[in-house]
């Protein structure tokens, strides 16, 4: 994962986590990036201070095996994440996994199947899948309760 400092056109700064630089560009192009403070869709990378590694003789405690589990690549070296953030992300991932374990992956059919259940055209069931920001907005406007998955979920067809 890569952490970018982001800023909206209203100068609000926040962080974003992405699988790659191209993942960031793709999400920005699709309008999936929103400022958490004002909801602005015009989001870009904010200037970041470069990660300058310490001298080799002072890094021994930073490169221990325990610290590697809490590091991300920022493109210019590894940066340790605050332990509380690591624990929070683990807890969030665990809750999400428990929430969707009894759910069925429906992929791009998510919006369609959500509507069908809402309007009584099919039996209700727990589902998860993909929806564009526009589809999610339309579902919400129709009173259909949906929530985004905060940790990305791989399409089961793409695994192995």
XYZ file of N, CA and C in Angstrom:
480
model
N 0.839 -1.179 0.000
C 0.000 0.000 0.000
C 0.886 1.245 0.000
N 0.376 2.290 -0.640
C 1.065 3.574 -0.681
C 0.159 4.600 -0.006
N 0.731 5.438 0.834
C -0.011 6.513 1.486
C 0.378 7.822 0.814
N -0.615 8.531 0.309
C -0.377 9.834 -0.289
C -1.023 10.906 0.580
N -0.341 12.049 0.712
C -0.974 13.241 1.265
C -1.805 13.821 0.130
N -3.077 14.097 0.410
C -3.989 14.621 -0.604
C -4.527 15.972 -0.163
N -5.007 16.738 -1.125
C -5.639 18.021 -0.834
C -6.753 18.247 -1.844
N -7.849 18.820 -1.353
C -8.948 19.166 -2.258
C -8.750 20.603 -2.741
N -9.582 21.029 -3.652
C -9.447 22.390 -4.199
C -9.778 23.457 -3.158
N -10.352 23.036 -2.015
C -10.624 23.972 -0.914
C -9.511 23.961 0.131
N -8.377 23.357 -0.225
C -7.167 23.316 0.608
C -7.294 22.460 1.865
N -8.246 21.536 1.902
C -8.313 20.595 3.023
C -7.334 19.460 2.743
N -6.491 19.129 3.721
C -5.477 18.073 3.554
C -5.908 16.816 4.283
N -5.618 15.666 3.671
C -5.932 14.375 4.270
C -5.085 13.315 3.608
N -5.102 12.102 4.151
C -4.314 11.001 3.597
C -5.210 10.069 2.793
N -4.611 9.396 1.835
C -5.297 8.363 1.075
C -4.372 7.171 0.918
N -4.926 5.979 1.017
C -4.160 4.730 0.890
C -4.522 4.079 -0.434
N -3.502 3.692 -1.203
C -3.728 3.134 -2.525
C -2.801 1.955 -2.755
N -3.210 1.068 -3.646
C -2.370 -0.082 -3.996
C -1.175 0.343 -4.834
N -1.355 1.401 -5.629
C -0.287 1.869 -6.507
C -0.613 3.298 -6.950
N 0.353 3.926 -7.601
C 0.130 5.262 -8.138
C -0.961 5.224 -9.203
N -0.973 4.177 -10.011
C -2.001 4.073 -11.049
C -3.386 3.851 -10.433
N -3.459 3.175 -9.266
C -4.734 3.001 -8.572
C -5.262 4.370 -8.130
N -4.369 5.227 -7.615
C -4.759 6.593 -7.250
C -5.312 7.318 -8.478
N -4.575 7.274 -9.587
C -4.993 7.985 -10.801
C -6.337 7.473 -11.306
N -6.530 6.166 -11.251
C -7.777 5.559 -11.708
C -8.951 6.017 -10.836
N -8.774 5.998 -9.516
C -9.845 6.418 -8.613
C -10.168 7.901 -8.789
N -9.141 8.720 -8.992
C -9.365 10.159 -9.197
C -10.139 10.377 -10.493
N -9.744 9.671 -11.554
C -10.407 9.810 -12.857
C -11.876 9.404 -12.782
N -12.183 8.384 -11.998
C -13.561 7.901 -11.865
C -14.391 8.728 -10.881
N -13.756 9.702 -10.212
C -14.485 10.537 -9.270
C -14.754 9.871 -7.936
N -13.967 8.871 -7.595
C -14.166 8.131 -6.342
C -13.514 8.813 -5.155
N -12.658 9.800 -5.396
C -11.967 10.474 -4.304
C -12.768 11.697 -3.889
N -13.083 11.766 -2.603
C -13.829 12.890 -2.065
C -13.119 13.407 -0.831
N -13.138 14.693 -0.638
C -12.586 15.290 0.574
C -13.484 14.900 1.746
N -12.914 14.326 2.813
C -13.741 13.930 3.950
C -14.318 15.120 4.717
N -13.757 16.301 4.507
C -14.226 17.478 5.234
C -15.359 18.192 4.509
N -15.224 18.364 3.185
C -16.229 19.151 2.463
C -16.912 18.382 1.319
N -16.429 17.172 1.013
C -17.043 16.379 -0.043
C -16.622 16.769 -1.450
N -15.677 17.661 -1.569
C -15.200 18.125 -2.871
C -14.603 16.952 -3.656
N -14.912 16.878 -4.945
C -14.394 15.798 -5.795
C -13.074 16.159 -6.471
N -12.667 17.425 -6.408
C -11.419 17.846 -7.046
C -10.282 17.609 -6.049
N -9.678 16.428 -6.126
C -8.649 15.996 -5.180
C -7.377 15.681 -5.953
N -6.240 16.101 -5.408
C -4.952 15.810 -6.027
C -3.935 15.545 -4.934
N -2.781 15.034 -5.340
C -1.706 14.789 -4.382
C -1.197 16.127 -3.865
N -0.963 16.182 -2.560
C -0.380 17.367 -1.940
C 1.127 17.181 -1.890
N 1.877 18.258 -1.855
C 3.332 18.121 -1.733
C 3.685 17.366 -0.455
N 4.661 16.479 -0.567
C 5.091 15.674 0.572
C 6.577 15.882 0.796
N 6.986 15.803 2.045
C 8.414 15.846 2.360
C 9.014 14.500 1.979
N 10.181 14.489 1.378
C 10.777 13.209 1.001
C 11.186 12.411 2.235
N 11.114 11.082 2.121
C 11.568 10.206 3.198
C 13.077 10.049 3.054
N 13.811 10.584 4.000
C 15.268 10.506 3.962
C 15.700 9.463 4.974
N 16.302 8.367 4.523
C 16.687 7.332 5.468
C 17.802 7.807 6.397
N 17.800 7.250 7.613
C 18.851 7.562 8.573
C 20.131 6.851 8.162
N 21.234 7.244 8.774
C 22.501 6.571 8.498
C 22.379 5.097 8.829
N 23.119 4.294 8.111
C 23.069 2.844 8.302
C 23.348 2.406 9.720
N 24.233 3.085 10.439
C 24.571 2.653 11.792
C 23.531 3.072 12.825
N 22.498 3.841 12.434
C 21.463 4.230 13.385
C 20.116 3.601 13.070
N 20.046 2.748 12.050
C 18.771 2.161 11.646
C 18.533 0.771 12.211
N 19.427 0.193 12.938
C 19.280 -1.198 13.343
C 17.984 -1.446 14.099
N 17.584 -0.516 14.978
C 16.348 -0.737 15.725
C 15.117 -0.536 14.846
N 15.223 0.225 13.754
C 14.077 0.445 12.879
C 13.833 -0.702 11.919
N 14.829 -1.499 11.660
C 14.641 -2.563 10.683
C 14.436 -3.909 11.340
N 14.003 -3.918 12.597
C 13.745 -5.189 13.264
C 12.567 -5.879 12.606
N 12.485 -7.170 12.790
C 11.433 -7.963 12.167
C 10.055 -7.484 12.617
N 9.902 -7.093 13.889
C 8.612 -6.648 14.407
C 8.125 -5.387 13.715
N 9.013 -4.446 13.381
C 8.611 -3.195 12.762
C 8.213 -3.364 11.303
N 8.682 -4.381 10.630
C 8.373 -4.540 9.209
C 6.898 -4.768 8.969
N 6.185 -5.360 9.920
C 4.758 -5.603 9.732
C 3.970 -4.299 9.733
N 4.567 -3.218 10.225
C 3.847 -1.959 10.280
C 4.470 -0.910 9.370
N 5.046 -1.354 8.257
C 5.672 -0.409 7.326
C 4.929 -0.412 6.010
N 4.953 0.740 5.337
C 4.391 0.845 3.996
C 5.449 1.443 3.112
N 5.317 1.202 1.839
C 6.253 1.805 0.908
C 5.646 3.099 0.409
N 6.363 4.166 0.591
C 5.896 5.462 0.109
C 6.586 5.854 -1.173
N 7.297 4.910 -1.764
C 7.976 5.180 -3.014
C 9.398 5.662 -2.799
N 9.696 6.271 -1.669
C 11.037 6.792 -1.418
C 11.614 6.169 -0.155
N 11.244 4.942 0.149
C 11.724 4.271 1.346
C 10.562 3.848 2.212
N 10.859 3.133 3.293
C 9.807 2.665 4.184
C 9.575 3.661 5.298
N 8.305 3.798 5.687
C 7.929 4.687 6.768
C 7.125 3.863 7.766
N 7.479 3.891 9.030
C 6.731 3.167 10.042
C 5.421 3.877 10.304
N 4.373 3.100 10.450
C 3.071 3.654 10.778
C 2.923 3.687 12.290
N 2.160 4.616 12.804
C 1.915 4.638 14.248
C 1.242 3.324 14.675
N 1.679 2.724 15.771
C 1.108 1.449 16.223
C -0.410 1.502 16.385
N -0.947 2.622 16.853
C -2.404 2.722 17.014
C -3.110 2.628 15.666
N -2.513 3.201 14.620
C -3.102 3.122 13.289
C -3.079 1.692 12.773
N -1.969 1.000 13.000
C -1.856 -0.399 12.571
C -2.932 -1.236 13.260
N -3.089 -1.051 14.567
C -4.099 -1.806 15.316
C -5.508 -1.464 14.842
N -5.765 -0.186 14.583
C -7.089 0.226 14.107
C -7.397 -0.395 12.753
N -6.404 -0.426 11.858
C -6.619 -1.016 10.537
C -6.868 -2.520 10.648
N -6.126 -3.181 11.532
C -6.349 -4.617 11.743
C -7.754 -4.869 12.281
N -8.178 -4.044 13.241
C -9.518 -4.199 13.814
C -10.585 -3.953 12.753
N -10.396 -2.923 11.928
C -11.347 -2.622 10.862
C -11.426 -3.766 9.858
N -10.275 -4.293 9.466
C -10.245 -5.413 8.523
C -10.950 -6.630 9.121
N -10.752 -6.879 10.413
C -11.388 -8.023 11.074
C -12.912 -7.867 11.107
N -13.387 -6.677 11.475
C -14.828 -6.426 11.518
C -15.435 -6.568 10.129
N -14.762 -6.009 9.120
C -15.281 -6.122 7.759
C -15.336 -7.576 7.316
N -14.290 -8.346 7.594
C -14.262 -9.760 7.208
C -15.397 -10.522 7.880
N -15.644 -10.235 9.158
C -16.741 -10.903 9.869
C -18.088 -10.498 9.286
N -18.205 -9.233 8.896
C -19.462 -8.723 8.362
C -19.815 -9.375 7.026
N -18.815 -9.598 6.172
C -19.123 -10.126 4.831
C -18.933 -11.631 4.704
N -18.550 -12.315 5.792
C -18.285 -13.751 5.674
C -19.521 -14.541 5.251
N -20.714 -14.098 5.645
C -21.946 -14.775 5.260
C -22.623 -14.097 4.079
N -21.901 -13.202 3.430
C -22.418 -12.440 2.309
C -21.965 -13.084 0.996
N -22.736 -12.889 -0.046
C -22.417 -13.447 -1.361
C -21.863 -12.353 -2.265
N -20.740 -12.644 -2.922
C -20.147 -11.716 -3.885
C -21.005 -11.714 -5.143
N -21.477 -10.514 -5.556
C -22.290 -10.402 -6.761
C -21.626 -9.533 -7.823
N -20.416 -9.073 -7.540
C -19.658 -8.302 -8.515
C -20.378 -7.062 -8.991
N -20.394 -6.859 -10.310
C -20.987 -5.656 -10.901
C -22.519 -5.669 -10.859
N -23.101 -6.765 -10.409
C -24.562 -6.868 -10.296
C -25.080 -6.273 -8.985
N -24.178 -5.675 -8.183
C -24.557 -5.209 -6.847
C -25.746 -4.250 -6.873
N -25.677 -3.205 -7.674
C -26.756 -2.207 -7.704
C -28.068 -2.841 -8.152
N -28.004 -3.649 -9.204
C -29.204 -4.300 -9.743
C -29.845 -5.207 -8.695
N -29.032 -6.050 -8.060
C -29.579 -6.985 -7.081
C -30.072 -6.272 -5.826
N -29.401 -5.188 -5.437
C -29.854 -4.410 -4.279
C -31.238 -3.832 -4.537
N -31.436 -3.299 -5.748
C -32.749 -2.751 -6.117
C -33.816 -3.845 -6.125
N -33.494 -4.979 -6.722
C -34.463 -6.072 -6.797
C -34.907 -6.520 -5.407
N -33.971 -6.586 -4.464
C -34.338 -6.958 -3.095
C -35.177 -5.861 -2.451
N -34.793 -4.600 -2.650
C -35.498 -3.473 -2.046
C -36.949 -3.408 -2.525
N -37.164 -3.671 -3.792
C -38.505 -3.578 -4.360
C -39.256 -4.912 -4.345
N -38.729 -5.907 -3.631
C -39.422 -7.176 -3.451
C -39.422 -8.085 -4.666
N -38.530 -7.856 -5.615
C -38.470 -8.670 -6.825
C -37.622 -9.919 -6.634
N -36.931 -10.017 -5.502
C -36.130 -11.198 -5.197
C -36.031 -11.295 -3.682
N -35.697 -12.474 -3.182
C -35.545 -12.676 -1.746
C -34.368 -11.856 -1.229
N -34.531 -11.336 -0.027
C -33.447 -10.577 0.580
C -32.316 -11.510 0.983
N -31.098 -11.022 0.825
C -29.899 -11.777 1.176
C -28.777 -10.791 1.423
N -27.756 -11.224 2.138
C -26.573 -10.396 2.327
C -25.698 -10.519 1.090
N -25.375 -9.376 0.473
C -24.536 -9.382 -0.725
C -23.471 -8.299 -0.608
N -22.405 -8.475 -1.359
C -21.406 -7.427 -1.530
C -20.887 -7.522 -2.950
N -20.424 -6.386 -3.482
C -19.953 -6.367 -4.860
C -19.415 -5.001 -5.223
N -19.502 -4.676 -6.493
C -18.972 -3.414 -7.002
C -20.115 -2.501 -7.429
N -19.929 -1.198 -7.147
C -20.875 -0.185 -7.614
C -20.078 1.081 -7.897
N -20.461 1.780 -8.927
C -19.820 3.056 -9.224
C -20.320 4.081 -8.204
N -19.606 5.200 -8.057
C -20.113 6.244 -7.155
C -21.514 6.719 -7.554
N -21.773 6.779 -8.856
C -23.092 7.205 -9.322
C -24.155 6.193 -8.911
N -23.860 4.895 -9.064
C -24.818 3.860 -8.661
C -25.082 3.924 -7.160
N -24.036 4.092 -6.367
C -24.200 4.174 -4.921
C -25.064 5.368 -4.537
N -24.840 6.502 -5.204
C -25.635 7.702 -4.931
C -27.101 7.472 -5.284
N -27.350 6.849 -6.430
C -28.720 6.572 -6.845
C -29.411 5.617 -5.872
N -28.686 4.588 -5.401
C -29.260 3.658 -4.427
C -29.659 4.406 -3.155
N -28.772 5.267 -2.678
C -29.056 6.030 -1.462
C -30.266 6.939 -1.665
N -30.357 7.578 -2.844
C -31.487 8.465 -3.142
C -32.804 7.701 -3.193
N -32.744 6.413 -3.529
C -33.946 5.580 -3.565
C -34.283 5.003 -2.189
N -33.449 5.303 -1.191
C -33.698 4.803 0.161
C -33.177 3.401 0.394
N -32.285 2.950 -0.462
C -31.711 1.609 -0.330
C -30.431 1.737 0.496
N -30.405 1.047 1.631
C -29.260 1.137 2.531
C -28.097 0.307 2.016
N -27.025 0.988 1.663
C -25.782 0.350 1.258
C -24.641 1.066 1.964
N -23.532 0.390 2.109
C -22.366 1.003 2.750
C -21.119 0.576 2.003
N -20.148 1.475 1.874
C -18.901 1.099 1.192
C -18.057 0.182 2.073
N -17.316 -0.702 1.437
C -16.335 -1.505 2.152
C -15.081 -0.659 2.270
N -14.594 -0.473 3.478
C -13.462 0.418 3.696
C -12.128 -0.216 3.336
N -12.055 -1.539 3.391
C -10.856 -2.265 2.993
C -11.178 -2.926 1.655
N -10.367 -2.713 0.606
C -10.681 -3.305 -0.699
C -10.816 -4.825 -0.630
N -11.789 -5.350 -1.354
C -12.034 -6.787 -1.428
C -11.754 -7.242 -2.849
N -10.969 -8.276 -3.000
C -10.649 -8.792 -4.331
C -11.824 -9.579 -4.893
N -12.042 -9.432 -6.174
C -13.054 -10.214 -6.884
C -12.622 -11.678 -6.803
N -13.473 -12.589 -6.262
C -13.096 -13.988 -6.134
C -12.681 -14.631 -7.460
N -13.216 -14.142 -8.573
C -12.839 -14.686 -9.876
C -11.414 -14.321 -10.258
N -10.891 -13.239 -9.671
C -9.519 -12.815 -9.973
C -8.486 -13.516 -9.094
N -8.939 -14.193 -8.049
C -8.006 -14.883 -7.152
C -7.675 -16.257 -7.721
N -6.409 -16.579 -7.693
C -5.907 -17.885 -8.181
C -6.457 -18.179 -9.537
